[in-house]
N, CA, C and O atoms as a Tinker XYZ file with bonds, in Angstrom:
   356  protein
     1  N    230.172000   77.549000   53.672000    73     2
     2  CA   231.512000   77.472000   54.192000    64     1     3
     3  C    232.482000   77.560000   53.012000    63     2     4     5
     4  O    232.272000   76.916000   51.984000    81     3
     5  N    233.525000   78.343000   53.158000    73     3     6
     6  CA   234.504000   78.507000   52.090000    64     5     7
     7  C    235.275000   77.205000   51.884000    63     6     8     9
     8  O    235.340000   76.359000   52.777000    81     7
     9  N    235.859000   77.058000   50.689000    73     7    10
    10  CA   236.591000   75.830000   50.366000    64     9    11
    11  C    237.710000   75.548000   51.358000    63    10    12    13
    12  O    237.917000   74.400000   51.752000    81    11
    13  N    238.445000   76.606000   51.770000    73    11    14
    14  CA   239.549000   76.370000   52.701000    64    13    15
    15  C    239.032000   75.908000   54.063000    63    14    16    17
    16  O    239.734000   75.179000   54.764000    81    15
    17  N    237.821000   76.314000   54.452000    73    15    18
    18  CA   237.240000   75.822000   55.703000    64    17    19
    19  C    236.959000   74.327000   55.610000    63    18    20    21
    20  O    237.216000   73.588000   56.561000    81    19
    21  N    236.438000   73.879000   54.479000    73    19    22
    22  CA   236.174000   72.452000   54.286000    64    21    23
    23  C    237.454000   71.643000   54.335000    63    22    24    25
    24  O    237.488000   70.553000   54.906000    81    23
    25  N    238.508000   72.176000   53.736000    73    23    26
    26  CA   239.798000   71.492000   53.744000    64    25    27
    27  C    240.338000   71.392000   55.167000    63    26    28    29
    28  O    240.836000   70.343000   55.576000    81    27
    29  N    240.237000   72.474000   55.912000    73    27    30
    30  CA   240.732000   72.435000   57.289000    64    29    31
    31  C    239.928000   71.443000   58.124000    63    30    32    33
    32  O    240.492000   70.763000   58.981000    81    31
    33  N    238.630000   71.349000   57.889000    73    31    34
    34  CA   237.815000   70.370000   58.611000    64    33    35
    35  C    238.253000   68.948000   58.272000    63    34    36    37
    36  O    238.331000   68.100000   59.161000    81    35
    37  N    238.537000   68.678000   57.012000    73    35    38
    38  CA   238.997000   67.338000   56.624000    64    37    39
    39  C    240.333000   67.019000   57.282000    63    38    40    41
    40  O    240.533000   65.926000   57.812000    81    39
    41  N    241.239000   67.983000   57.241000    73    39    42
    42  CA   242.582000   67.783000   57.764000    64    41    43
    43  C    242.573000   67.547000   59.274000    63    42    44    45
    44  O    243.191000   66.598000   59.758000    81    43
    45  N    241.880000   68.400000   60.013000    73    43    46
    46  CA   241.892000   68.318000   61.472000    64    45    47
    47  C    240.781000   67.436000   62.031000    63    46    48    49
    48  O    240.516000   67.467000   63.233000    81    47
    49  N    240.136000   66.662000   61.188000    73    47    50
    50  CA   239.175000   65.661000   61.646000    64    49    51
    51  C    239.826000   64.288000   61.768000    63    50    52    53
    52  O    239.156000   63.313000   62.110000    81    51
    53  N    241.105000   64.203000   61.496000    73    51    54
    54  CA   241.852000   62.951000   61.620000    64    53    55
    55  C    242.542000   62.919000   62.984000    63    54    56    57
    56  O    243.275000   63.848000   63.325000    81    55
    57  N    242.317000   61.864000   63.765000    73    55    58
    58  CA   242.897000   61.794000   65.113000    64    57    59
    59  C    244.415000   61.972000   65.153000    63    58    60    61
    60  O    244.936000   62.654000   66.036000    81    59
    61  N    245.115000   61.370000   64.217000    73    59    62
    62  CA   246.580000   61.477000   64.246000    64    61    63
    63  C    247.035000   62.916000   64.027000    63    62    64    65
    64  O    247.977000   63.377000   64.671000    81    63
    65  N    246.369000   63.622000   63.122000    73    63    66
    66  CA   246.722000   65.013000   62.852000    64    65    67
    67  C    246.488000   65.879000   64.094000    63    66    68    69
    68  O    247.314000   66.726000   64.436000    81    67
    69  N    245.347000   65.653000   64.766000    73    67    70
    70  CA   245.038000   66.427000   65.970000    64    69    71
    71  C    246.001000   66.088000   67.098000    63    70    72    73
    72  O    246.458000   66.978000   67.814000    81    71
    73  N    246.309000   64.809000   67.258000    73    71    74
    74  CA   247.245000   64.405000   68.309000    64    73    75
    75  C    248.605000   65.065000   68.084000    63    74    76    77
    76  O    249.220000   65.553000   69.032000    81    75
    77  N    249.073000   65.082000   66.844000    73    75    78
    78  CA   250.345000   65.738000   66.529000    64    77    79
    79  C    250.277000   67.234000   66.809000    63    78    80    81
    80  O    251.230000   67.806000   67.338000    81    79
    81  N    249.171000   67.870000   66.464000    73    79    82
    82  CA   249.001000   69.304000   66.711000    64    81    83
    83  C    249.069000   69.592000   68.213000    63    82    84    85
    84  O    249.742000   70.531000   68.639000    81    83
    85  N    248.380000   68.795000   69.001000    73    83    86
    86  CA   248.387000   68.988000   70.456000    64    85    87
    87  C    249.794000   68.799000   71.015000    63    86    88    89
    88  O    250.268000   69.613000   71.807000    81    87
    89  N    250.454000   67.723000   70.600000    73    87    90
    90  CA   251.804000   67.449000   71.119000    64    89    91
    91  C    252.801000   68.547000   70.744000    63    90    92    93
    92  O    253.679000   68.883000   71.539000    81    91
    93  N    252.671000   69.100000   69.554000    73    91    94
    94  CA   253.631000   70.094000   69.074000    64    93    95
    95  C    253.387000   71.502000   69.627000    63    94    96    97
    96  O    254.338000   72.252000   69.845000    81    95
    97  N    252.120000   71.865000   69.854000    73    95    98
    98  CA   251.819000   73.255000   70.189000    64    97    99
    99  C    251.360000   73.493000   71.622000    63    98   100   101
   100  O    251.294000   74.643000   72.057000    81    99
   101  N    251.044000   72.445000   72.358000    73    99   102
   102  CA   250.635000   72.624000   73.756000    64   101   103
   103  C    251.762000   72.090000   74.632000    63   102   104   105
   104  O    251.877000   70.885000   74.857000    81   103
   105  N    252.574000   72.991000   75.113000    73   103   106
   106  CA   253.741000   72.619000   75.905000    64   105   107
   107  C    253.395000   72.727000   77.393000    63   106   108   109
   108  O    253.905000   73.595000   78.102000    81   107
   109  N    252.520000   71.830000   77.846000    73   107   110
   110  CA   252.058000   71.820000   79.234000    64   109   111
   111  C    252.144000   70.396000   79.778000    63   110   112   113
   112  O    251.960000   69.436000   79.030000    81   111
   113  N    252.424000   70.253000   81.076000    73   111   114
   114  CA   252.552000   68.907000   81.656000    64   113   115
   115  C    251.287000   68.060000   81.547000    63   114   116   117
   116  O    251.382000   66.837000   81.443000    81   115
   117  N    250.102000   68.679000   81.568000    73   115   118
   118  CA   248.850000   67.917000   81.549000    64   117   119
   119  C    248.615000   67.182000   80.235000    63   118   120   121
   120  O    247.773000   66.286000   80.174000    81   119
   121  N    249.345000   67.547000   79.184000    73   119   122
   122  CA   249.187000   66.857000   77.896000    64   121   123
   123  C    249.556000   65.376000   78.036000    63   122   124   125
   124  O    248.991000   64.528000   77.346000    81   123
   125  N    250.495000   65.069000   78.921000    73   123   126
   126  CA   250.897000   63.669000   79.136000    64   125   127
   127  C    249.747000   62.828000   79.689000    63   126   128   129
   128  O    249.764000   61.604000   79.559000    81   127
   129  N    248.748000   63.469000   80.304000    73   127   130
   130  CA   247.604000   62.750000   80.873000    64   129   131
   131  C    246.514000   62.476000   79.830000    63   130   132   133
   132  O    245.575000   61.728000   80.102000    81   131
   133  N    246.630000   63.071000   78.651000    73   131   134
   134  CA   245.639000   62.856000   77.594000    64   133   135
   135  C    245.896000   61.521000   76.906000    63   134   136   137
   136  O    247.031000   61.224000   76.534000    81   135
   137  N    244.869000   60.728000   76.738000    73   135   138
   138  CA   244.982000   59.455000   76.017000    64   137   139
   139  C    244.662000   59.727000   74.545000    63   138   140   141
   140  O    243.557000   59.456000   74.075000    81   139
   141  N    245.638000   60.263000   73.836000    73   139   142
   142  CA   245.436000   60.704000   72.454000    64   141   143
   143  C    245.214000   59.542000   71.487000    63   142   144   145
   144  O    244.761000   59.753000   70.362000    81   143
   145  N    245.525000   58.324000   71.913000    73   143   146
   146  CA   245.281000   57.157000   71.056000    64   145   147
   147  C    243.803000   56.767000   71.014000    63   146   148   149
   148  O    243.389000   55.992000   70.152000    81   147
   149  N    243.015000   57.299000   71.935000    73   147   150
   150  CA   241.595000   56.940000   72.001000    64   149   151
   151  C    240.677000   58.151000   71.877000    63   150   152   153
   152  O    239.517000   58.094000   72.284000    81   151
   153  N    241.187000   59.238000   71.322000    73   151   154
   154  CA   240.353000   60.427000   71.143000    64   153   155
   155  C    239.312000   60.184000   70.056000    63   154   156   157
   156  O    239.523000   59.379000   69.149000    81   155
   157  N    238.196000   60.881000   70.157000    73   155   158
   158  CA   237.079000   60.652000   69.237000    64   157   159
   159  C    236.467000   61.988000   68.817000    63   158   160   161
   160  O    236.169000   62.836000   69.659000    81   159
   161  N    236.283000   62.167000   67.515000    73   159   162
   162  CA   235.625000   63.379000   67.014000    64   161   163
   163  C    234.138000   63.307000   67.337000    63   162   164   165
   164  O    233.512000   62.257000   67.193000    81   163
   165  N    233.582000   64.426000   67.772000    73   163   166
   166  CA   232.163000   64.529000   68.101000    64   165   167
   167  C    231.453000   65.214000   66.939000    63   166   168   169
   168  O    231.982000   66.157000   66.351000    81   167
   169  N    230.275000   64.745000   66.615000    73   167   170
   170  CA   229.494000   65.331000   65.523000    64   169   171
   171  C    229.369000   66.843000   65.724000    63   170   172   173
   172  O    228.999000   67.308000   66.802000    81   171
   173  N    229.680000   67.590000   64.684000    73   171   174
   174  CA   229.631000   69.045000   64.807000    64   173   175
   175  C    228.803000   69.692000   63.703000    63   174   176   177
   176  O    228.920000   70.892000   63.456000    81   175
   177  N    227.966000   68.896000   63.039000    73   175   178
   178  CA   227.053000   69.438000   62.034000    64   177   179
   179  C    225.657000   69.438000   62.634000    63   178   180   181
   180  O    225.213000   68.444000   63.208000    81   179
   181  N    224.980000   70.557000   62.495000    73   179   182
   182  CA   223.672000   70.702000   63.111000    64   181   183
   183  C    222.669000   71.175000   62.081000    63   182   184   185
   184  O    223.001000   71.959000   61.192000    81   183
   185  N    221.439000   70.696000   62.201000    73   183   186
   186  CA   220.386000   71.158000   61.306000    64   185   187
   187  C    219.102000   71.315000   62.102000    63   186   188   189
   188  O    218.565000   70.354000   62.652000    81   187
   189  N    218.633000   72.535000   62.147000    73   187   190
   190  CA   217.358000   72.839000   62.787000    64   189   191
   191  C    216.365000   73.079000   61.662000    63   190   192   193
   192  O    216.619000   73.911000   60.791000    81   191
   193  N    215.234000   72.367000   61.658000    73   191   194
   194  CA   214.251000   72.566000   60.581000    64   193   195
   195  C    213.903000   74.048000   60.409000    63   194   196   197
   196  O    213.633000   74.762000   61.375000    81   195
   197  N    213.920000   74.477000   59.155000    73   195   198
   198  CA   213.600000   75.865000   58.839000    64   197   199
   199  C    214.802000   76.791000   58.821000    63   198   200   201
   200  O    214.690000   77.946000   58.411000    81   199
   201  N    215.951000   76.294000   59.261000    73   199   202
   202  CA   217.169000   77.108000   59.262000    64   201   203
   203  C    218.221000   76.425000   58.400000    63   202   204   205
   204  O    218.157000   75.214000   58.189000    81   203
   205  N    219.191000   77.190000   57.898000    73   203   206
   206  CA   220.241000   76.566000   57.085000    64   205   207
   207  C    221.078000   75.591000   57.913000    63   206   208   209
   208  O    221.198000   75.737000   59.130000    81   207
   209  N    221.653000   74.598000   57.236000    73   207   210
   210  CA   222.548000   73.659000   57.920000    64   209   211
   211  C    223.747000   74.437000   58.437000    63   210   212   213
   212  O    224.188000   75.411000   57.827000    81   211
   213  N    224.256000   73.994000   59.558000    73   211   214
   214  CA   225.353000   74.704000   60.213000    64   213   215
   215  C    226.437000   73.706000   60.605000    63   214   216   217
   216  O    226.145000   72.595000   61.048000    81   215
   217  N    227.681000   74.113000   60.437000    73   215   218
   218  CA   228.804000   73.269000   60.838000    64   217   219
   219  C    229.656000   74.056000   61.818000    63   218   220   221
   220  O    230.127000   75.151000   61.509000    81   219
   221  N    229.850000   73.488000   63.005000    73   219   222
   222  CA   230.644000   74.178000   64.015000    64   221   223
   223  C    232.119000   73.840000   63.809000    63   222   224   225
   224  O    232.489000   73.094000   62.901000    81   223
   225  N    232.934000   74.405000   64.667000    73   223   226
   226  CA   234.332000   74.026000   64.662000    64   225   227
   227  C    234.441000   72.580000   65.142000    63   226   228   229
   228  O    233.436000   71.957000   65.483000    81   227
   229  N    235.635000   72.063000   65.167000    73   227   230
   230  CA   235.836000   70.647000   65.468000    64   229   231
   231  C    235.838000   70.417000   66.979000    63   230   232   233
   232  O    236.474000   71.158000   67.729000    81   231
   233  N    235.126000   69.391000   67.409000    73   231   234
   234  CA   235.047000   69.038000   68.824000    64   233   235
   235  C    235.591000   67.617000   68.994000    63   234   236   237
   236  O    235.201000   66.701000   68.270000    81   235
   237  N    236.495000   67.449000   69.959000    73   235   238
   238  CA   237.086000   66.143000   70.243000    64   237   239
   239  C    236.803000   65.731000   71.683000    63   238   240   241
   240  O    236.881000   66.552000   72.597000    81   239
   241  N    236.476000   64.462000   71.881000    73   239   242
   242  CA   236.396000   63.874000   73.222000    64   241   243
   243  C    237.707000   63.131000   73.432000    63   242   244   245
   244  O    238.065000   62.250000   72.651000    81   243
   245  N    238.420000   63.494000   74.496000    73   243   246
   246  CA   239.724000   62.887000   74.770000    64   245   247
   247  C    239.707000   62.296000   76.182000    63   246   248   249
   248  O    239.531000   63.029000   77.155000    81   247
   249  N    239.890000   60.983000   76.302000    73   247   250
   250  CA   239.945000   60.383000   77.639000    64   249   251
   251  C    241.209000   60.834000   78.379000    63   250   252   253
   252  O    242.269000   61.006000   77.778000    81   251
   253  N    241.076000   61.018000   79.673000    73   251   254
   254  CA   242.237000   61.262000   80.530000    64   253   255
   255  C    242.683000   59.929000   81.107000    63   254   256   257
   256  O    241.858000   59.067000   81.409000    81   255
   257  N    243.971000   59.764000   81.256000    73   255   258
   258  CA   244.474000   58.536000   81.871000    64   257   259
   259  C    244.121000   58.487000   83.358000    63   258   260   261
   260  O    244.012000   57.406000   83.937000    81   259
   261  N    243.942000   59.658000   83.975000    73   259   262
   262  CA   243.718000   59.719000   85.424000    64   261   263
   263  C    242.282000   60.039000   85.817000    63   262   264   265
   264  O    242.001000   60.248000   86.997000    81   263
   265  N    241.371000   60.080000   84.855000    73   263   266
   266  CA   240.012000   60.449000   85.249000    64   265   267
   267  C    239.051000   60.496000   84.080000    63   266   268   269
   268  O    239.201000   59.755000   83.109000    81   267
   269  N    238.057000   61.376000   84.177000    73   267   270
   270  CA   237.007000   61.441000   83.152000    64   269   271
   271  C    237.521000   62.031000   81.834000    63   270   272   273
   272  O    238.654000   62.503000   81.741000    81   271
   273  N    236.667000   61.990000   80.842000    73   271   274
   274  CA   237.014000   62.548000   79.533000    64   273   275
   275  C    237.035000   64.074000   79.597000    63   274   276   277
   276  O    236.374000   64.688000   80.435000    81   275
   277  N    237.804000   64.663000   78.699000    73   275   278
   278  CA   237.771000   66.108000   78.498000    64   277   279
   279  C    237.301000   66.355000   77.074000    63   278   280   281
   280  O    237.387000   65.472000   76.220000    81   279
   281  N    236.808000   67.547000   76.826000    73   279   282
   282  CA   236.351000   67.915000   75.489000    64   281   283
   283  C    237.194000   69.076000   75.005000    63   282   284   285
   284  O    237.409000   70.052000   75.723000    81   283
   285  N    237.667000   68.954000   73.782000    73   283   286
   286  CA   238.520000   69.968000   73.186000    64   285   287
   287  C    237.795000   70.554000   71.989000    63   286   288   289
   288  O    237.450000   69.839000   71.049000    81   287
   289  N    237.567000   71.843000   72.029000    73   287   290
   290  CA   236.958000   72.554000   70.910000    64   289   291
   291  C    238.078000   73.232000   70.151000    63   290   292   293
   292  O    238.777000   74.081000   70.704000    81   291
   293  N    238.258000   72.872000   68.896000    73   291   294
   294  CA   239.346000   73.400000   68.083000    64   293   295
   295  C    238.832000   74.591000   67.285000    63   294   296   297
   296  O    237.958000   74.454000   66.430000    81   295
   297  N    239.385000   75.750000   67.577000    73   295   298
   298  CA   239.007000   76.980000   66.884000    64   297   299
   299  C    240.205000   77.456000   66.071000    63   298   300   301
   300  O    241.044000   78.205000   66.572000    81   299
   301  N    240.281000   77.031000   64.847000    73   299   302
   302  CA   241.349000   77.452000   63.949000    64   301   303
   303  C    240.736000   78.352000   62.887000    63   302   304   305
   304  O    239.759000   77.980000   62.237000    81   303
   305  N    241.303000   79.519000   62.716000    73   303   306
   306  CA   240.772000   80.462000   61.734000    64   305   307
   307  C    241.824000   80.673000   60.651000    63   306   308   309
   308  O    242.895000   81.223000   60.909000    81   307
   309  N    241.513000   80.239000   59.459000    73   307   310
   310  CA   242.410000   80.431000   58.333000    64   309   311
   311  C    241.895000   81.584000   57.485000    63   310   312   313
   312  O    240.695000   81.694000   57.232000    81   311
   313  N    242.789000   82.421000   57.057000    73   311   314
   314  CA   242.432000   83.575000   56.232000    64   313   315
   315  C    243.051000   83.401000   54.851000    63   314   316   317
   316  O    244.199000   82.974000   54.723000    81   315
   317  N    242.291000   83.730000   53.833000    73   315   318
   318  CA   242.833000   83.656000   52.479000    64   317   319
   319  C    243.668000   84.895000   52.157000    63   318   320   321
   320  O    244.455000   84.892000   51.210000    81   319
   321  N    243.493000   85.940000   52.941000    73   319   322
   322  CA   244.304000   87.154000   52.787000    64   321   323
   323  C    244.410000   87.834000   54.146000    63   322   324   325
   324  O    243.587000   87.574000   55.024000    81   323
   325  N    245.414000   88.708000   54.342000    73   323   326
   326  CA   245.579000   89.373000   55.638000    64   325   327
   327  C    244.345000   90.203000   56.009000    63   326   328   329
   328  O    243.710000   90.823000   55.156000    81   327
   329  N    244.029000   90.194000   57.294000    73   327   330
   330  CA   242.900000   90.965000   57.806000    64   329   331
   331  C    243.354000   91.676000   59.073000    63   330   332   333
   332  O    243.505000   91.045000   60.119000    81   331
   333  N    243.569000   92.967000   58.987000    73   331   334
   334  CA   244.099000   93.707000   60.134000    64   333   335
   335  C    243.109000   93.785000   61.291000    63   334   336   337
   336  O    243.497000   94.124000   62.409000    81   335
   337  N    241.857000   93.481000   61.047000    73   335   338
   338  CA   240.830000   93.541000   62.091000    64   337   339
   339  C    240.568000   92.175000   62.736000    63   338   340   341
   340  O    239.641000   92.042000   63.535000    81   339
   341  N    241.362000   91.172000   62.404000    73   339   342
   342  CA   241.152000   89.824000   62.928000    64   341   343
   343  C    241.126000   89.801000   64.456000    63   342   344   345
   344  O    240.333000   89.072000   65.050000    81   343
   345  N    241.974000   90.580000   65.083000    73   343   346
   346  CA   242.051000   90.583000   66.544000    64   345   347
   347  C    240.723000   90.993000   67.184000    63   346   348   349
   348  O    240.452000   90.621000   68.326000    81   347
   349  N    239.911000   91.735000   66.482000    73   347   350
   350  CA   238.631000   92.185000   67.025000    64   349   351
   351  C    237.528000   91.143000   66.885000    63   350   352   353
   352  O    236.457000   91.302000   67.470000    81   351
   353  N    237.761000   90.110000   66.142000    73   351   354
   354  CA   236.736000   89.068000   65.977000    64   353   355
   355  C    236.601000   88.319000   67.247000    63   354   356
   356  O    235.793000   87.395000   67.336000    81   355
């Protein structure tokens, strides 16, 4: 994993940072139903014997005030330089 990927994982693995990101960028009424004070990061590092260690994107378990928990998979892609083919990924 590139250095900037590790930094992004550290940054967005903090509940307060994720809660702020959700509040600022998701302008939907259902966000008010998320209990962002009790969200929990889910383990996202995997190791299968015989294969290299793997780290997925960030996964959060977020309780709903009105029902069961929801799971949020955070897919943030940072580029160190412009990539005109990014849309095809």
